[in-house]
Amino acid sequence: MRAMGDQGIIALRALLDMQQEDILRRAVPTVFERRNTLLRLKQMLIDHEAEFIKALVSDMRRPAFEAFSFEIALLLNEIEHVCGSLRKWTKPQRSYQFKFGYIEAIRAKRSPYGSVLIISPWNYPLQLALMPAISALAAGNRCVIKPSEHAAATSELLQKVVSQTFPPEVLSVVTGDRQIAKLLTTLPFDLIFFTGSGETGKAVSQQAAMQLIPVILELGGKNACILDETGFSPETIREIVWGKFLNAGQTCIAPDTLFVHEAIYKRTLLEIGAALVEFYGEFPKDSKDYASISHYRHFQKLLHFMEQGKVRQGGAYDADELFISPTVITDIQPGSSILREEIFGPILPVIPYSNLEALLDQKMIQRDALVAYIFSKNEQHISLIQKYMRSTTVSINQVIHHGANPRIAFGGVGRSGHGSYHGKAGFLAFGYEKTEYNAYRYLHVSDKFPPYTDQDMAIVRKFRKWLL
């Protein structure tokens, strides 16, 4: 549905009311019903694959290979993994405790929050809209998705096919600008899942806090990539370059800044240049394998970043086509904002260092980034990074791939967000533990009632494990 003006506000509230009334009217969906819902979602992706790829190409000039691999294929893999594990995850956990006078029987299971609002970004507009929805539906929730207005073609198509596939009380897509997203956060959803910038994440959290709505935040961060003197090889450089410039650098887990040991600094720069030519040719603007920038405001921010160092390679841009070539910069000016802020674009600062411990002492690396990368054969260096970083993931000798594995919890800590999803982590995140407690009494104990005596206190002190 499209929500605009006063009628749109009424429609949004009516949609939420419809979902929450349906929750009260019907029982929590069974495992069979949840699997069927997810399999319908899977079939929707399969049936409309070509349309989604066309929309993604239209929005960001995404290469069809990337559109399928990192949007559709990841979602299909996630659905299959979740469907195969759902019965095991939903199985109640039972325990019994023998107490003096009674037996405790405890049955704990996951229960859905209810109606979930998902606010998704523009960089992976299909995957990041539906991936949390998979977790939410697996946990038994209803969902409203607000995709980004900066990926209009994909958002409109998603709204169309979801409305054709699901009743609105189960899954609905609301399109519109950021004011619609802001309005949605004022409604009494049972959980809000937000993916985007730290500043917007703070605003969403503040709004949700006013209504005591739990929030899961998937934010960004300056993902450091460290290449020490033992980790260098042409193959390593190709991995880093691929991970950085995938989707024109607009990936939340992309290597943000490359820190290179000074002994291999010059060779690294040469290999990066060679890899860029190999991947995108001498004129990346003509490459069908390279994406564009999502919108003009972000384009302008990236141009500002580019001015803060020496352009070693690339640097070309075209405002009309929102194109910025794969760019490598060196000799960053001290105090530059590019050293503090997430780049989220096709600009790779390469910074030499002489000693890893000294580099960490300089506090140039964000400890709570979404992920930390290190390419090394030195176990001491790897251990040092693992101890230093607060990130939920430290990836060794590989980039990006951990984010595609449904068995790895995906989420941040501190400035990179809080809460995780994907696979079982998502199933747990979109529900809470609900406990059924039964006491089977075989003996009436009256000493727990007042008035209390010194003898009662002595008995509790001695037998507290069996009495309480």
Short mmCIF file of C-alpha atoms in Angstrom, two decimals:
data_model
loop_
_atom_site.label_atom_id
_atom_site.label_comp_id
_atom_site.label_asym_id
_atom_site.label_seq_id
_atom_site.Cartn_x
_atom_site.Cartn_y
_atom_site.Cartn_z
CA MET A 1 0.00 0.00 0.00
CA ARG A 2 1.07 3.61 -0.57
CA ALA A 3 0.48 5.92 2.36
CA MET A 4 0.16 9.69 1.78
CA GLY A 5 -1.63 12.56 3.54
CA ASP A 6 -4.36 12.21 6.15
CA GLN A 7 -5.92 9.26 4.37
CA GLY A 8 -2.52 7.59 4.35
CA ILE A 9 -2.15 8.08 8.11
CA ILE A 10 -5.55 6.50 8.68
CA ALA A 11 -4.60 3.62 6.37
CA LEU A 12 -1.35 2.98 8.23
CA ARG A 13 -3.10 2.83 11.57
CA ALA A 14 -5.81 0.60 10.10
CA LEU A 15 -3.14 -1.77 8.75
CA LEU A 16 -1.50 -2.11 12.16
CA ASP A 17 -4.89 -2.56 13.83
CA MET A 18 -5.74 -5.28 11.32
CA GLN A 19 -2.53 -7.18 12.09
CA GLN A 20 -2.86 -6.85 15.85
CA GLU A 21 -6.53 -7.84 15.83
CA ASP A 22 -5.64 -10.88 13.74
CA ILE A 23 -3.01 -11.78 16.33
CA LEU A 24 -5.64 -11.70 19.08
CA ARG A 25 -8.21 -13.58 17.02
CA ARG A 26 -5.99 -16.42 15.83
CA ALA A 27 -3.55 -18.70 17.60
CA VAL A 28 0.20 -18.39 17.10
CA PRO A 29 0.99 -19.91 13.69
CA THR A 30 2.06 -23.53 13.78
CA VAL A 31 5.38 -24.71 12.39
CA PHE A 32 3.49 -26.01 9.35
CA GLU A 33 1.84 -22.62 8.77
CA ARG A 34 5.11 -20.72 9.17
CA ARG A 35 6.90 -23.01 6.74
CA ASN A 36 4.11 -22.55 4.21
CA THR A 37 4.37 -18.77 4.56
CA LEU A 38 8.12 -18.88 3.99
CA LEU A 39 7.78 -21.23 1.03
CA ARG A 40 5.27 -18.81 -0.53
CA LEU A 41 7.86 -16.09 -0.09
CA LYS A 42 10.45 -18.30 -1.74
CA GLN A 43 8.16 -18.99 -4.69
CA MET A 44 7.43 -15.28 -5.01
CA LEU A 45 11.16 -14.60 -5.41
CA ILE A 46 11.54 -17.37 -7.96
CA ASP A 47 8.50 -16.30 -9.98
CA HIS A 48 9.56 -12.65 -10.11
CA GLU A 49 13.34 -13.10 -10.32
CA ALA A 50 13.73 -11.40 -13.68
CA GLU A 51 11.56 -8.46 -12.59
CA PHE A 52 13.54 -7.96 -9.40
CA ILE A 53 16.85 -8.07 -11.25
CA LYS A 54 15.54 -5.49 -13.73
CA ALA A 55 14.41 -3.23 -10.88
CA LEU A 56 17.77 -3.51 -9.10
CA VAL A 57 19.59 -2.64 -12.32
CA SER A 58 17.27 0.35 -12.74
CA ASP A 59 17.80 1.62 -9.20
CA MET A 60 21.59 1.36 -8.97
CA ARG A 61 22.87 -0.04 -12.25
CA ARG A 62 23.51 -3.24 -10.34
CA PRO A 63 25.19 -5.98 -12.37
CA ALA A 64 22.70 -8.79 -12.85
CA PHE A 65 25.19 -11.25 -11.34
CA GLU A 66 25.42 -9.21 -8.12
CA ALA A 67 21.67 -8.60 -8.06
CA PHE A 68 20.98 -12.30 -8.12
CA SER A 69 23.87 -13.45 -5.94
CA PHE A 70 23.63 -10.91 -3.12
CA GLU A 71 19.92 -10.24 -3.13
CA ILE A 72 17.84 -13.17 -4.40
CA ALA A 73 20.18 -16.15 -3.85
CA LEU A 74 20.94 -15.12 -0.26
CA LEU A 75 17.23 -14.92 0.50
CA LEU A 76 16.55 -18.32 -1.06
CA ASN A 77 19.38 -19.87 0.96
CA GLU A 78 18.07 -18.28 4.16
CA ILE A 79 14.53 -19.53 3.60
CA GLU A 80 15.71 -23.08 2.94
CA HIS A 81 17.93 -23.07 6.02
CA VAL A 82 15.17 -21.70 8.25
CA CYS A 83 12.54 -24.10 6.93
CA GLY A 84 14.86 -27.03 7.51
CA SER A 85 15.56 -26.01 11.12
CA LEU A 86 12.27 -24.50 12.26
CA ARG A 87 10.81 -27.57 13.92
CA LYS A 88 13.94 -28.00 16.04
CA TRP A 89 14.04 -24.32 17.01
CA THR A 90 10.38 -24.22 18.05
CA LYS A 91 10.52 -27.35 20.19
CA PRO A 92 9.66 -26.42 23.80
CA GLN A 93 12.36 -26.83 26.43
CA ARG A 94 11.14 -28.85 29.43
CA SER A 95 12.67 -29.26 32.88
CA TYR A 96 11.61 -30.54 36.29
CA GLN A 97 12.75 -29.59 39.76
CA PHE A 98 11.96 -31.46 42.96
CA LYS A 99 11.22 -29.18 45.89
CA PHE A 100 10.12 -29.83 49.41
CA GLY A 101 6.36 -30.27 49.17
CA TYR A 102 5.98 -29.92 45.39
CA ILE A 103 7.45 -30.60 41.96
CA GLU A 104 8.12 -27.76 39.51
CA ALA A 105 7.38 -28.48 35.84
CA ILE A 106 8.75 -25.84 33.48
CA ARG A 107 7.95 -25.60 29.78
CA ALA A 108 9.66 -22.74 27.94
CA LYS A 109 9.14 -21.86 24.28
CA ARG A 110 9.66 -18.91 21.95
CA SER A 111 6.69 -16.66 21.41
CA PRO A 112 6.36 -14.00 18.66
CA TYR A 113 6.27 -10.33 19.60
CA GLY A 114 3.27 -9.67 17.37
CA SER A 115 3.33 -7.06 14.61
CA VAL A 116 6.83 -6.06 13.51
CA LEU A 117 7.92 -2.94 11.62
CA ILE A 118 10.92 -3.42 9.32
CA ILE A 119 12.60 -0.28 7.96
CA SER A 120 15.11 -1.21 5.27
CA PRO A 121 17.82 0.77 3.41
CA TRP A 122 18.63 1.42 -0.22
CA ASN A 123 21.95 -0.35 -0.71
CA TYR A 124 20.51 -3.90 -0.86
CA PRO A 125 16.85 -2.95 -1.16
CA LEU A 126 15.44 -6.45 -1.67
CA GLN A 127 17.68 -8.51 0.58
CA LEU A 128 17.61 -6.11 3.54
CA ALA A 129 13.83 -5.76 3.33
CA LEU A 130 13.07 -9.48 3.23
CA MET A 131 15.92 -11.02 5.25
CA PRO A 132 14.57 -9.71 8.59
CA ALA A 133 11.04 -10.53 7.40
CA ILE A 134 12.11 -14.17 7.03
CA SER A 135 13.25 -14.18 10.66
CA ALA A 136 10.10 -12.40 11.81
CA LEU A 137 7.75 -14.76 9.96
CA ALA A 138 9.70 -17.79 11.16
CA ALA A 139 9.17 -16.61 14.73
CA GLY A 140 5.42 -16.33 14.08
CA ASN A 141 5.04 -12.55 13.69
CA ARG A 142 3.13 -10.36 11.27
CA CYS A 143 5.19 -7.78 9.37
CA VAL A 144 5.02 -4.33 7.83
CA ILE A 145 8.01 -3.44 5.64
CA LYS A 146 8.98 0.14 4.82
CA PRO A 147 11.60 -0.03 2.03
CA SER A 148 13.78 2.91 1.03
CA GLU A 149 12.47 5.57 -1.32
CA HIS A 150 16.00 5.76 -2.81
CA ALA A 151 15.42 2.38 -4.48
CA ALA A 152 12.05 3.25 -5.96
CA ALA A 153 11.81 0.59 -8.67
CA THR A 154 12.61 -2.25 -6.29
CA SER A 155 10.36 -0.86 -3.56
CA GLU A 156 7.38 -0.47 -5.90
CA LEU A 157 7.84 -3.97 -7.28
CA LEU A 158 8.19 -5.45 -3.80
CA GLN A 159 4.98 -3.74 -2.71
CA LYS A 160 3.16 -5.06 -5.78
CA VAL A 161 4.20 -8.71 -5.57
CA VAL A 162 3.86 -8.95 -1.78
CA SER A 163 0.30 -7.64 -1.98
CA GLN A 164 -0.43 -10.28 -4.64
CA THR A 165 1.08 -13.07 -2.54
CA PHE A 166 0.12 -12.36 1.08
CA PRO A 167 -2.89 -10.97 2.92
CA PRO A 168 -2.04 -7.61 4.54
CA GLU A 169 -2.63 -8.99 8.04
CA VAL A 170 0.37 -11.31 7.48
CA LEU A 171 2.85 -9.27 5.41
CA SER A 172 2.48 -5.81 3.90
CA VAL A 173 4.79 -3.27 2.23
CA VAL A 174 4.32 0.47 2.69
CA THR A 175 6.12 2.75 0.23
CA GLY A 176 6.79 6.45 0.64
CA ASP A 177 9.41 8.96 1.76
CA ARG A 178 11.21 9.31 5.08
CA GLN A 179 8.20 11.09 6.59
CA ILE A 180 6.21 7.89 6.17
CA ALA A 181 8.97 5.97 7.94
CA LYS A 182 8.96 8.54 10.73
CA LEU A 183 5.19 8.26 11.04
CA LEU A 184 5.35 4.47 11.19
CA THR A 185 7.73 4.63 14.16
CA THR A 186 5.08 6.56 16.12
CA LEU A 187 2.61 3.68 15.81
CA PRO A 188 2.45 1.03 18.55
CA PHE A 189 4.21 -1.84 16.79
CA ASP A 190 5.42 -4.68 19.00
CA LEU A 191 9.00 -4.58 17.64
CA ILE A 192 10.95 -2.34 15.27
CA PHE A 193 13.80 -3.60 13.13
CA PHE A 194 15.89 -0.84 11.54
CA THR A 195 18.80 -1.03 9.10
CA GLY A 196 20.55 2.21 8.19
CA SER A 197 22.73 5.02 9.47
CA GLY A 198 23.68 5.61 13.06
CA GLU A 199 21.99 9.01 13.21
CA THR A 200 18.67 7.70 11.94
CA GLY A 201 19.05 4.68 14.20
CA LYS A 202 19.27 7.00 17.21
CA ALA A 203 16.08 8.77 16.14
CA VAL A 204 14.24 5.47 15.69
CA SER A 205 15.42 4.29 19.12
CA GLN A 206 14.31 7.51 20.79
CA GLN A 207 10.87 7.33 19.21
CA ALA A 208 10.50 3.65 20.13
CA ALA A 209 11.62 4.32 23.70
CA MET A 210 8.71 6.71 24.18
CA GLN A 211 6.39 3.73 23.69
CA LEU A 212 8.68 1.10 25.27
CA ILE A 213 8.92 -0.73 21.94
CA PRO A 214 11.96 -3.04 21.64
CA VAL A 215 14.30 -2.20 18.76
CA ILE A 216 16.88 -4.13 16.77
CA LEU A 217 19.40 -1.83 15.09
CA GLU A 218 21.64 -2.88 12.21
CA LEU A 219 23.95 0.08 11.64
CA GLY A 220 27.29 0.56 9.94
CA GLY A 221 30.81 1.24 10.99
CA LYS A 222 34.32 1.72 9.75
CA ASN A 223 35.31 -1.86 9.08
CA ALA A 224 39.07 -1.89 9.26
CA CYS A 225 40.97 -4.26 6.99
CA ILE A 226 44.52 -5.01 8.13
CA LEU A 227 47.09 -6.50 5.80
CA ASP A 228 50.31 -7.43 7.54
CA GLU A 229 53.60 -8.42 5.94
CA THR A 230 52.74 -12.15 6.09
CA GLY A 231 49.31 -11.81 4.49
CA PHE A 232 50.25 -10.27 1.16
CA SER A 233 49.57 -12.05 -2.12
CA PRO A 234 47.92 -11.10 -5.42
CA GLU A 235 44.99 -13.35 -4.47
CA THR A 236 44.56 -11.53 -1.17
CA ILE A 237 44.47 -8.16 -2.91
CA ARG A 238 41.85 -9.40 -5.36
CA GLU A 239 39.66 -10.51 -2.44
CA ILE A 240 39.97 -7.12 -0.73
CA VAL A 241 39.32 -5.16 -3.93
CA TRP A 242 36.30 -7.31 -4.75
CA GLY A 243 34.85 -6.87 -1.25
CA LYS A 244 35.46 -3.14 -1.20
CA PHE A 245 34.03 -2.27 -4.62
CA LEU A 246 31.15 -4.75 -4.67
CA ASN A 247 27.99 -2.67 -5.20
CA ALA A 248 30.26 0.37 -5.64
CA GLY A 249 31.34 0.10 -2.01
CA GLN A 250 27.78 0.47 -0.70
CA THR A 251 27.89 -2.59 1.54
CA CYS A 252 27.72 -2.31 5.32
CA ILE A 253 30.35 -5.04 5.78
CA ALA A 254 32.68 -3.80 3.05
CA PRO A 255 36.30 -3.12 4.05
CA ASP A 256 36.20 0.60 4.84
CA THR A 257 39.89 1.45 5.16
CA LEU A 258 42.92 -0.69 4.35
CA PHE A 259 45.87 -0.57 6.77
CA VAL A 260 48.98 -2.04 5.14
CA HIS A 261 52.35 -2.85 6.69
CA GLU A 262 54.94 -0.48 5.28
CA ALA A 263 57.10 -3.36 4.01
CA ILE A 264 54.43 -4.27 1.45
CA TYR A 265 52.79 -0.86 0.99
CA LYS A 266 54.08 -0.05 -2.52
CA ARG A 267 53.47 -3.59 -3.81
CA THR A 268 49.95 -3.48 -2.40
CA LEU A 269 49.13 -0.26 -4.21
CA LEU A 270 50.39 -1.73 -7.48
CA GLU A 271 48.36 -4.92 -7.03
CA ILE A 272 45.22 -2.94 -6.16
CA GLY A 273 45.60 -0.99 -9.39
CA ALA A 274 46.07 -4.17 -11.40
CA ALA A 275 43.03 -5.81 -9.79
CA LEU A 276 40.82 -2.79 -10.53
CA VAL A 277 41.79 -2.83 -14.19
CA GLU A 278 41.23 -6.60 -14.31
CA PHE A 279 37.75 -6.28 -12.76
CA TYR A 280 36.40 -3.11 -14.36
CA GLY A 281 38.74 -2.27 -17.26
CA GLU A 282 40.49 1.00 -18.01
CA PHE A 283 37.14 2.81 -18.13
CA PRO A 284 34.92 1.55 -15.27
CA LYS A 285 32.08 3.78 -16.40
CA ASP A 286 31.67 1.50 -19.40
CA SER A 287 31.75 -1.65 -17.29
CA LYS A 288 28.53 -3.64 -16.94
CA ASP A 289 29.91 -5.09 -13.73
CA TYR A 290 30.08 -1.89 -11.70
CA ALA A 291 27.19 -0.17 -9.91
CA SER A 292 26.33 3.50 -9.47
CA ILE A 293 25.71 5.59 -6.35
CA SER A 294 22.18 5.39 -5.00
CA HIS A 295 21.26 9.07 -4.68
CA TYR A 296 22.67 12.55 -5.12
CA ARG A 297 23.08 13.51 -1.46
CA HIS A 298 25.27 10.45 -0.87
CA PHE A 299 27.13 11.16 -4.10
CA GLN A 300 28.05 14.63 -2.84
CA LYS A 301 29.27 13.23 0.48
CA LEU A 302 31.56 10.81 -1.33
CA LEU A 303 33.05 13.58 -3.46
CA HIS A 304 33.88 15.44 -0.25
CA PHE A 305 35.67 12.35 1.09
CA MET A 306 37.67 12.07 -2.12
CA GLU A 307 39.14 15.54 -1.59
CA GLN A 308 40.71 14.57 1.75
CA GLY A 309 43.65 12.64 0.35
CA LYS A 310 45.79 12.08 -2.71
CA VAL A 311 44.00 10.18 -5.48
CA ARG A 312 46.28 7.30 -6.37
CA GLN A 313 43.89 5.69 -8.84
CA GLY A 314 40.43 6.52 -10.15
CA GLY A 315 38.85 9.77 -9.07
CA ALA A 316 36.58 10.17 -12.11
CA TYR A 317 32.91 10.96 -11.54
CA ASP A 318 29.74 11.95 -13.38
CA ALA A 319 26.97 13.67 -11.42
CA ASP A 320 24.34 13.06 -14.10
CA GLU A 321 24.80 9.29 -13.85
CA LEU A 322 25.76 9.24 -10.15
CA PHE A 323 28.99 7.52 -11.14
CA ILE A 324 32.20 7.50 -9.12
CA SER A 325 35.00 5.32 -10.41
CA PRO A 326 36.75 2.86 -8.09
CA THR A 327 39.12 5.21 -6.29
CA VAL A 328 42.20 4.63 -4.15
CA ILE A 329 43.47 7.51 -2.01
CA THR A 330 46.61 7.85 0.07
CA ASP A 331 48.23 10.54 2.23
CA ILE A 332 45.02 11.30 4.12
CA GLN A 333 45.00 14.70 5.76
CA PRO A 334 45.09 14.44 9.60
CA GLY A 335 41.72 15.11 11.20
CA SER A 336 39.83 14.38 7.98
CA SER A 337 36.25 13.20 8.33
CA ILE A 338 37.00 10.20 6.11
CA LEU A 339 39.10 8.83 8.99
CA ARG A 340 36.10 9.04 11.37
CA GLU A 341 32.98 8.47 9.30
CA GLU A 342 31.85 5.38 7.44
CA ILE A 343 32.66 5.81 3.75
CA PHE A 344 30.02 3.53 2.25
CA GLY A 345 31.20 4.07 -1.28
CA PRO A 346 33.90 3.24 -3.86
CA ILE A 347 36.74 5.11 -2.14
CA LEU A 348 39.49 3.05 -0.52
CA PRO A 349 41.96 4.84 1.77
CA VAL A 350 45.21 2.89 2.00
CA ILE A 351 47.26 3.76 5.08
CA PRO A 352 50.71 2.36 5.89
CA TYR A 353 51.72 1.28 9.39
CA SER A 354 54.96 -0.01 10.89
CA ASN A 355 53.81 -1.84 14.02
CA LEU A 356 50.40 -3.38 14.67
CA GLU A 357 50.34 -2.62 18.40
CA ALA A 358 51.28 0.99 17.72
CA LEU A 359 48.54 1.21 15.08
CA LEU A 360 45.95 0.04 17.59
CA ASP A 361 47.26 2.52 20.17
CA GLN A 362 46.61 5.36 17.72
CA LYS A 363 42.86 4.55 17.96
CA MET A 364 42.38 4.89 14.21
CA ILE A 365 40.45 1.63 14.15
CA GLN A 366 36.83 1.59 15.33
CA ARG A 367 36.67 -1.20 17.91
CA ASP A 368 32.92 -1.68 17.62
CA ALA A 369 32.71 -1.73 13.83
CA LEU A 370 30.33 -4.21 12.26
CA VAL A 371 33.23 -6.48 11.33
CA ALA A 372 37.03 -6.46 11.45
CA TYR A 373 39.18 -8.00 8.71
CA ILE A 374 42.74 -9.19 8.97
CA PHE A 375 44.86 -10.91 6.35
CA SER A 376 47.77 -12.56 8.07
CA LYS A 377 49.60 -15.82 8.78
CA ASN A 378 50.91 -14.45 12.07
CA GLU A 379 48.89 -16.00 14.91
CA GLN A 380 50.03 -13.30 17.33
CA HIS A 381 48.72 -10.55 15.07
CA ILE A 382 45.42 -12.39 14.60
CA SER A 383 45.08 -12.91 18.34
CA LEU A 384 45.86 -9.25 18.99
CA ILE A 385 43.07 -8.13 16.65
CA GLN A 386 40.61 -10.60 18.16
CA LYS A 387 41.31 -9.27 21.63
CA TYR A 388 41.25 -5.61 20.60
CA MET A 389 38.03 -5.61 18.59
CA ARG A 390 34.54 -5.52 20.10
CA SER A 391 32.98 -6.37 16.73
CA THR A 392 30.65 -9.36 16.67
CA THR A 393 32.74 -10.83 13.83
CA VAL A 394 36.47 -10.93 13.14
CA SER A 395 37.03 -12.37 9.66
CA ILE A 396 40.46 -13.83 8.96
CA ASN A 397 41.81 -13.99 5.40
CA GLN A 398 38.38 -13.41 3.84
CA VAL A 399 35.92 -10.56 3.34
CA ILE A 400 32.12 -10.38 2.96
CA HIS A 401 31.42 -14.12 2.90
CA HIS A 402 30.50 -14.42 6.59
CA GLY A 403 27.48 -12.18 5.92
CA ALA A 404 26.04 -14.77 3.53
CA ASN A 405 26.21 -17.68 5.98
CA PRO A 406 22.83 -18.31 7.69
CA ARG A 407 24.63 -20.15 10.50
CA ILE A 408 26.46 -16.96 11.57
CA ALA A 409 24.60 -14.35 13.62
CA PHE A 410 24.69 -11.02 11.79
CA GLY A 411 24.59 -7.91 13.93
CA GLY A 412 26.51 -5.14 15.60
CA VAL A 413 27.54 -3.88 19.00
CA GLY A 414 27.87 -0.30 20.23
CA ARG A 415 27.97 2.13 17.32
CA SER A 416 27.33 -0.66 14.81
CA GLY A 417 23.98 -1.50 16.38
CA HIS A 418 22.52 -4.08 18.72
CA GLY A 419 20.69 -7.33 18.18
CA SER A 420 21.46 -10.02 15.61
CA TYR A 421 19.60 -11.96 12.95
CA HIS A 422 20.08 -14.53 10.15
CA GLY A 423 19.27 -18.16 10.81
CA LYS A 424 18.63 -19.18 14.41
CA ALA A 425 19.80 -15.78 15.68
CA GLY A 426 16.96 -14.15 13.76
CA PHE A 427 14.41 -16.66 15.01
CA LEU A 428 15.48 -15.87 18.59
CA ALA A 429 15.61 -12.10 18.04
CA PHE A 430 12.04 -11.83 16.79
CA GLY A 431 10.54 -13.67 19.72
CA TYR A 432 10.72 -13.84 23.48
CA GLU A 433 10.80 -16.77 25.89
CA LYS A 434 7.39 -17.63 27.27
CA THR A 435 7.30 -19.97 30.24
CA GLU A 436 4.54 -22.26 31.45
CA TYR A 437 5.12 -23.01 35.13
CA ASN A 438 3.27 -25.81 36.92
CA ALA A 439 3.60 -26.85 40.56
CA TYR A 440 2.44 -30.34 41.51
CA ARG A 441 1.95 -30.29 45.28
CA TYR A 442 2.29 -33.43 47.37
CA LEU A 443 2.70 -31.81 50.79
CA HIS A 444 1.27 -28.60 52.28
CA VAL A 445 3.99 -26.45 53.89
CA SER A 446 2.55 -23.75 56.13
CA ASP A 447 5.82 -22.40 57.53
CA LYS A 448 6.28 -20.08 54.51
CA PHE A 449 3.30 -18.00 55.64
CA PRO A 450 3.50 -15.29 58.29
CA PRO A 451 3.86 -14.91 61.15
CA TYR A 452 7.49 -16.04 60.81
CA THR A 453 9.62 -17.50 63.58
CA ASP A 454 13.33 -17.83 64.21
CA GLN A 455 12.94 -21.52 63.53
CA ASP A 456 11.44 -20.72 60.10
CA MET A 457 14.50 -18.57 59.31
CA ALA A 458 16.87 -21.34 60.42
CA ILE A 459 15.09 -23.86 58.20
CA VAL A 460 15.25 -21.57 55.16
CA ARG A 461 18.96 -20.93 55.72
CA LYS A 462 19.70 -24.65 55.87
CA PHE A 463 17.38 -25.96 53.15
CA ARG A 464 16.98 -22.96 50.79
CA LYS A 465 17.84 -25.01 47.65
CA TRP A 466 14.98 -27.36 48.31
CA LEU A 467 12.52 -24.82 49.64
CA LEU A 468 12.84 -21.95 47.14
#
